[in-house]
Coordinates of C-alpha atoms and ligand atoms in Angstrom, one line a residue:
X1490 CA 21.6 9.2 -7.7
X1491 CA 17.8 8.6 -7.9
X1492 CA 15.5 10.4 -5.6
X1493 CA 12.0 9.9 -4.2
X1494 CA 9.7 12.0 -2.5
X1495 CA 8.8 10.8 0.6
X1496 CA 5.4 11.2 2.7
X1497 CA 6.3 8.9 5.5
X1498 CA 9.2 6.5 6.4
X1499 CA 8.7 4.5 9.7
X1500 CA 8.8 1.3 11.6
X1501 CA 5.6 -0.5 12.4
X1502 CA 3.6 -4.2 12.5
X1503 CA 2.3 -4.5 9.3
X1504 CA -1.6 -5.0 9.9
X1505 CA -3.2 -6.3 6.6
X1506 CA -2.8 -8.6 4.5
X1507 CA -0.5 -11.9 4.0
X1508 CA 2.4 -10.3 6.2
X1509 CA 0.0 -9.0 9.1
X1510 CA 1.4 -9.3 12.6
X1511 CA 5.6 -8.8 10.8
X1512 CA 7.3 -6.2 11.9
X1513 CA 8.3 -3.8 8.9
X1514 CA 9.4 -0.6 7.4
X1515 CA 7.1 1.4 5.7
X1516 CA 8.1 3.6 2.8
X1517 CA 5.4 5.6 2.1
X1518 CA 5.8 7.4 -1.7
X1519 CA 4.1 10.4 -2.4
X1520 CA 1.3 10.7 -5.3
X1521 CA -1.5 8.8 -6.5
X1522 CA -3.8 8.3 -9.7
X1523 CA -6.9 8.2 -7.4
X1524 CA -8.2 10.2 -4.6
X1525 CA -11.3 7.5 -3.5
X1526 CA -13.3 10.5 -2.3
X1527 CA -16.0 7.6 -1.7
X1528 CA -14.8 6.0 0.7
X1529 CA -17.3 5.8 4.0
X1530 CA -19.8 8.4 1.9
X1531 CA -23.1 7.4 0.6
X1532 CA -23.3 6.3 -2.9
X1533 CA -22.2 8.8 -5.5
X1534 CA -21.3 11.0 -2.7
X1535 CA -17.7 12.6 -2.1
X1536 CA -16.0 13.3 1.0
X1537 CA -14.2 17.0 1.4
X1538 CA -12.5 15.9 4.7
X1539 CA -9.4 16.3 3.3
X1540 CA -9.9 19.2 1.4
X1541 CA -11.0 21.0 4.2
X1542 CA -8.0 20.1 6.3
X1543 CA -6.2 21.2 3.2
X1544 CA -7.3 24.5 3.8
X1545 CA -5.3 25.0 7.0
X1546 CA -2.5 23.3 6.1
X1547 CA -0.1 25.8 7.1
X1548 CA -0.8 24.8 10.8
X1549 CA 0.8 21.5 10.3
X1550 CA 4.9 20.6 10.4
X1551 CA 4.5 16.8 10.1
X1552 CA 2.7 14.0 8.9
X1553 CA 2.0 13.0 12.6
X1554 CA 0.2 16.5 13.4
X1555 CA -2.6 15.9 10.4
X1556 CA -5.5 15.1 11.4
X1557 CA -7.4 11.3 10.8
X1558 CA -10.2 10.8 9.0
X1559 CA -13.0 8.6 8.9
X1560 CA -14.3 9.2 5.2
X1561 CA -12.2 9.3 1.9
X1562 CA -9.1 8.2 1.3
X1563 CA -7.2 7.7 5.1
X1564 CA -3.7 8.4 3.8
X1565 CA -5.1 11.7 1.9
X1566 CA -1.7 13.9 2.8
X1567 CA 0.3 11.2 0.5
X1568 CA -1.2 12.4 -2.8
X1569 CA -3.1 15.5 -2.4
X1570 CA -1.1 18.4 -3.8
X1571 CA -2.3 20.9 -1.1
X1572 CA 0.2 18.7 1.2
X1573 CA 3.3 18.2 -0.9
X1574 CA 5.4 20.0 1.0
X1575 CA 5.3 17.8 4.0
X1576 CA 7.0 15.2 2.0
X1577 CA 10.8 15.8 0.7
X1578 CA 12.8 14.6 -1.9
X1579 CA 15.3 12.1 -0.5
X1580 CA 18.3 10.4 -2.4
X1581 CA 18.1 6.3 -2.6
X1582 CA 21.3 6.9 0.2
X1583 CA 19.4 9.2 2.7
X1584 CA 16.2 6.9 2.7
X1585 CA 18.8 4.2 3.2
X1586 CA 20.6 5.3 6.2
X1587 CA 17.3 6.3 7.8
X1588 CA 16.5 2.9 7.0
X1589 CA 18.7 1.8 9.1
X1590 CA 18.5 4.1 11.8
X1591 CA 14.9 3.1 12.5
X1592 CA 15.8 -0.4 12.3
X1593 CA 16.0 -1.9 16.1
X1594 CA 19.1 -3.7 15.6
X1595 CA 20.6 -1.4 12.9
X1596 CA 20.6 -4.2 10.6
X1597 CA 18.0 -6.6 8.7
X1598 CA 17.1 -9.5 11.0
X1599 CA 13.9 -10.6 9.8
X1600 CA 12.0 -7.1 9.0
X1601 CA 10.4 -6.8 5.9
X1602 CA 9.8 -4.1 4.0
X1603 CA 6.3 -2.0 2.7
X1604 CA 7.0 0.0 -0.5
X1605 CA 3.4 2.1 -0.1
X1606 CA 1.3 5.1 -0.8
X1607 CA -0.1 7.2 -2.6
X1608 CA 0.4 4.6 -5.4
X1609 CA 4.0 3.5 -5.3
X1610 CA 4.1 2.2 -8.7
X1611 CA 3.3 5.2 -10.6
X1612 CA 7.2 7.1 -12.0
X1613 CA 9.2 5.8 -8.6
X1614 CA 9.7 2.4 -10.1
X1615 CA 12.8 3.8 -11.6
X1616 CA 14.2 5.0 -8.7
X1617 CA 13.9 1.9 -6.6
X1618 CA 16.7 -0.3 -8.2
X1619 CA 19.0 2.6 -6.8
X1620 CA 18.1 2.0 -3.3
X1621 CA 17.4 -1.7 -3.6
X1622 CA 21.0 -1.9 -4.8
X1623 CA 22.2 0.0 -1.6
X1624 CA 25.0 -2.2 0.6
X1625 CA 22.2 -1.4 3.7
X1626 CA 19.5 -3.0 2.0
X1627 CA 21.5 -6.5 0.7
X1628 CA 20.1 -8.6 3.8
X1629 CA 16.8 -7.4 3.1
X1630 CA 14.4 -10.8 1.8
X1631 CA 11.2 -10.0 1.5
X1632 CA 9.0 -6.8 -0.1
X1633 CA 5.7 -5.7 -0.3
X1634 CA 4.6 -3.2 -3.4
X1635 CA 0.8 -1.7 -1.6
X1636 CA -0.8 -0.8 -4.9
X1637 CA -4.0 0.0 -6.5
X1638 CA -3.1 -2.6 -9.5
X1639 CA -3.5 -0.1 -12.4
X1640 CA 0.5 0.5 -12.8
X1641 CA 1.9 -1.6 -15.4
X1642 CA 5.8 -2.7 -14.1
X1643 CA 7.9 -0.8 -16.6
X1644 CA 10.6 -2.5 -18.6
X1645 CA 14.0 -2.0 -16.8
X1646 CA 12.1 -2.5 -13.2
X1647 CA 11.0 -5.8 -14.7
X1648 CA 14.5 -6.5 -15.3
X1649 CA 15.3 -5.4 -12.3
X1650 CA 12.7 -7.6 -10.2
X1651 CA 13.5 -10.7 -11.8
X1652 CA 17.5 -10.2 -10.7
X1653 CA 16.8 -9.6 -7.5
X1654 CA 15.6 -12.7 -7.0
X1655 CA 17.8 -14.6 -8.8
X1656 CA 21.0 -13.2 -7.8
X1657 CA 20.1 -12.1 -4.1
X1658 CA 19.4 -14.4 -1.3
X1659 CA 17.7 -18.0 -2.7
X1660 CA 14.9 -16.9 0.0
X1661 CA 14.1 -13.7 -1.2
X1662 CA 10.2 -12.7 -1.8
X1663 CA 8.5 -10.3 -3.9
X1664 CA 4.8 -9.7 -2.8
X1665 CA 2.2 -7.7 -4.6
X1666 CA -0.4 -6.5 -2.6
X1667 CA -2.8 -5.3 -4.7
X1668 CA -5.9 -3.3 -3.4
X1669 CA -8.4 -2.5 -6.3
X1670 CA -10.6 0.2 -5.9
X1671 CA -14.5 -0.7 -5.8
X1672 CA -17.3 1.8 -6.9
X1673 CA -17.4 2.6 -3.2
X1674 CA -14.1 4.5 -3.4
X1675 CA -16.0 7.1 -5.7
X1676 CA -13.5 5.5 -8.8
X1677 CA -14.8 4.7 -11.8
X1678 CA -14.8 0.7 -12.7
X1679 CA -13.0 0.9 -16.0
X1680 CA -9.8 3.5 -14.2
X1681 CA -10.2 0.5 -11.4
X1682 CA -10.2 -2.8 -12.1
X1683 CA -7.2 -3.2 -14.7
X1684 CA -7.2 -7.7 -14.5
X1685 CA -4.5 -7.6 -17.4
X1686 CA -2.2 -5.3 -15.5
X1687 CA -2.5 -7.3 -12.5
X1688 CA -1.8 -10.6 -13.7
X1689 CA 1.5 -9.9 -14.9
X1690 CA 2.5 -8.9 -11.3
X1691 CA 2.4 -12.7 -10.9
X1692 CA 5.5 -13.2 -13.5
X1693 CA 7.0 -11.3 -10.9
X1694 CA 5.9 -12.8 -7.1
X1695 CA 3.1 -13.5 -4.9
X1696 CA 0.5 -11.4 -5.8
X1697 CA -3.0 -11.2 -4.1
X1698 CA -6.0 -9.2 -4.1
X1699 CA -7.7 -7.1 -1.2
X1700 CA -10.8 -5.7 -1.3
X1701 CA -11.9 -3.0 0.9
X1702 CA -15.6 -3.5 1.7
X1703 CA -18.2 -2.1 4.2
X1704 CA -21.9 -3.2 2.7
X1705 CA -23.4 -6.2 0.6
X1706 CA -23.2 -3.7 -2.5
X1707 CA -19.7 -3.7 -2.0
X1708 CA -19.3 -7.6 -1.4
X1709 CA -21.3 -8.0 -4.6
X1710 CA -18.4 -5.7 -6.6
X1711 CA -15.7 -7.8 -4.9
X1712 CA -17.3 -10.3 -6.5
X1713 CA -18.0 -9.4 -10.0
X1714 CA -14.5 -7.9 -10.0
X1715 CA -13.1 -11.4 -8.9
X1716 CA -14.4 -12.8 -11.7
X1717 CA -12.9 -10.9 -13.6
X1718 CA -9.1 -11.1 -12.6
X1719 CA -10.3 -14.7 -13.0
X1720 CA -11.1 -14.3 -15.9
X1721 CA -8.4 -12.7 -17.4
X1722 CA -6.1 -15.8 -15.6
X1723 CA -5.3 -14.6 -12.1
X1724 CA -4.7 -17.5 -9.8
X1725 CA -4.0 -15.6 -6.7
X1726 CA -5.4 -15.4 -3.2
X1727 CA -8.6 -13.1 -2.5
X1728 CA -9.2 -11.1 1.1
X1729 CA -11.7 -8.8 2.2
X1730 CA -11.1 -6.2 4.6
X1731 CA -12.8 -3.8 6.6
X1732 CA -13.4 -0.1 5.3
X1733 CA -12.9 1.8 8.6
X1734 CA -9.6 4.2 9.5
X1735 CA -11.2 4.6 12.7
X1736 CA -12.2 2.4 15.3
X1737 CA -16.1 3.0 15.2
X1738 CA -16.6 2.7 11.2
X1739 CA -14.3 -0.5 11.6
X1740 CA -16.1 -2.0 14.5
X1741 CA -19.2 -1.4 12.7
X1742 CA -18.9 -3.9 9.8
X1743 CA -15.3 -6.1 11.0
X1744 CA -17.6 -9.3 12.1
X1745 CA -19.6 -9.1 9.1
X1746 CA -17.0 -8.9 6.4
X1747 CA -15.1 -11.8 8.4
X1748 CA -18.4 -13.7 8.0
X1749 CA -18.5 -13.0 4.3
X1750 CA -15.3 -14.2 3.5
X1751 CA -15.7 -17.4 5.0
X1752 CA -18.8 -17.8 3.2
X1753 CA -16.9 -17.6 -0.2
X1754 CA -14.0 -18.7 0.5
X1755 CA -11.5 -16.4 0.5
X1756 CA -9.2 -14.9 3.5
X1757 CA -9.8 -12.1 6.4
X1758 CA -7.4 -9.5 6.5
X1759 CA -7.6 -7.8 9.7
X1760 CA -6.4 -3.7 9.9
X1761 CA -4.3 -3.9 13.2
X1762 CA -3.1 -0.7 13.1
X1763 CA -6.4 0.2 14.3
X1764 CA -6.5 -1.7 17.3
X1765 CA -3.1 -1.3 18.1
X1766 CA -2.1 2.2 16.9
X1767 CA -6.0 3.8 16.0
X1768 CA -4.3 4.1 12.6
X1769 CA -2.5 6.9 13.4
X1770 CA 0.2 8.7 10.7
X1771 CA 3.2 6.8 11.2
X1772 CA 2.2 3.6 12.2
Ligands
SF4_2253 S1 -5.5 4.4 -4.3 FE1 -5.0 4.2 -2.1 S2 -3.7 6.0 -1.7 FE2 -4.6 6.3 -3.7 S3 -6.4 7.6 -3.2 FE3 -7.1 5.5 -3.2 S4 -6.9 4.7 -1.1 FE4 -5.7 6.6 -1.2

């Protein structure tokens, strides 16, 4: 039976994106290919937030212990090695029962569900079939892969994708969220901005772009990346959403990337689980 290690599994309201305001499971997949150690620093800076809380990480039991942070990557505990213990290995049935354990009626009503990380498409996508396939997760219609858009979709989960469409509920959705990282995030533009890789998430289901953004600089990138995926043939929707996990960085620059959007036509996504949660772990 296929396993996955897990940094967080919960229920929440998704808050970005296409599917803001649903409520959903999150299944949060340890490891990533970045660490966006630029986030919130000045340019060509890195932030050591979460190394330094790395250094003490022997004081903390859970994910909802660890500190926030308001520069770098706000999920850091999901792919820094200095926190792998904090996430186990679960079989596709364990993740499945706690599945529906944390599901308020104990059963899919209209849930959706958050496959996030780290970078969820990196080696898991062979062990999601597995749990897809599970009895508990057959009412299930609609997913969300959270990814960086640098992974391509291996051969059997391709397979995989296009059957569970077909031979699943006539309703069922497949939704790529795809966040690429902007020189702000401390990542370099060619590891980044992948357009080819992206576009073939389309074969597959709605797939959209969202773009993390906090000065002109970084509107300017959006754009020049844009016209790329364009480029290369994407035809999906475009959003820009605040940098900020925490309120003051996010209330600092929310209006103005709201404006900005409009301006180019492209779509707000909001962070919800800021005003509603302070982006806590597990929410
Ligand atoms: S890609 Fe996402 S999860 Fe990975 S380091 Fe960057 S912000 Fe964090």
């Amino acid at each position: 039976m296929s396993k996955i290690k897990i940094a967080e599994l919960f229920y929440s309201i998704q808050g970005e994106g296409k599917y803001m305001g649903v409520p959903s499971i999150f299944l949060r997949t340890f490891g990533c290919n970045f660490s966006c150690k630029g986030f919130g620093m000045p340019r060509g800076e890195l932030s050591t937030e979460a190394d330094d809380i790395a250094t003490v990480v022997h004081h903390f039991t859970n994910y909802n212990e660890l500190p926030l942070v308001s520069t770098g990557c706000d999920s850091y505990a999901s792919w820094h090695p200095d926190f792998k213990d904090l996430s186990p290995m679960l079989t596709s049935d364990a993740i499945a029962d706690r599945i529906m354990e944390i599901l308020p009626h104990k059963t899919w009503k209209d849930e959706h569900l958050v496959i996030t990380g780290g970078e969820p498409l990196l080696g898991w996508q062979r062990a999601y079939p597995d749990l897809l396939r599970h009895d508990s997760m057959q009412d299930l219609k609609e997913i969300t892969f959270e990814t960086n858009g640098t992974q391509k979709i291996s051969n059997d989960f391709r397979t995989f994708l296009f059957n569970w469409k077909k031979y699943g509920h006539l309703d069922r959705e497949i939704t790529f969220s795809v966040s690429p990282k902007l020189p702000c995030s401390g990542e370099s533009w060619e590891d980044a901005i992948q357009p080819s890789v992206v576009c073939e998430y389309e074969w597959f289901g709605t797939t959209y772009l969202k773009f993390v953004v906090a000065t002109e600089q970084d509107i300017a990138d959006a754009e020049c990346a844009v016209g790329a995926y364009r480029a290369a043939g994407f035809t999906g929707h475009v959003y820009l959403m605040p940098v900020g996990g925490v309120e003051n960085v996010y209330n600092l620059n929310a209006k103005n990337v709201a404006l900005a959007a409009m301006t180019r036509g492209w779509r707000y996504s909001d962070r919800l689980q800021l005003p509603l949660f302070s982006n806590a772990w597990g929410t």
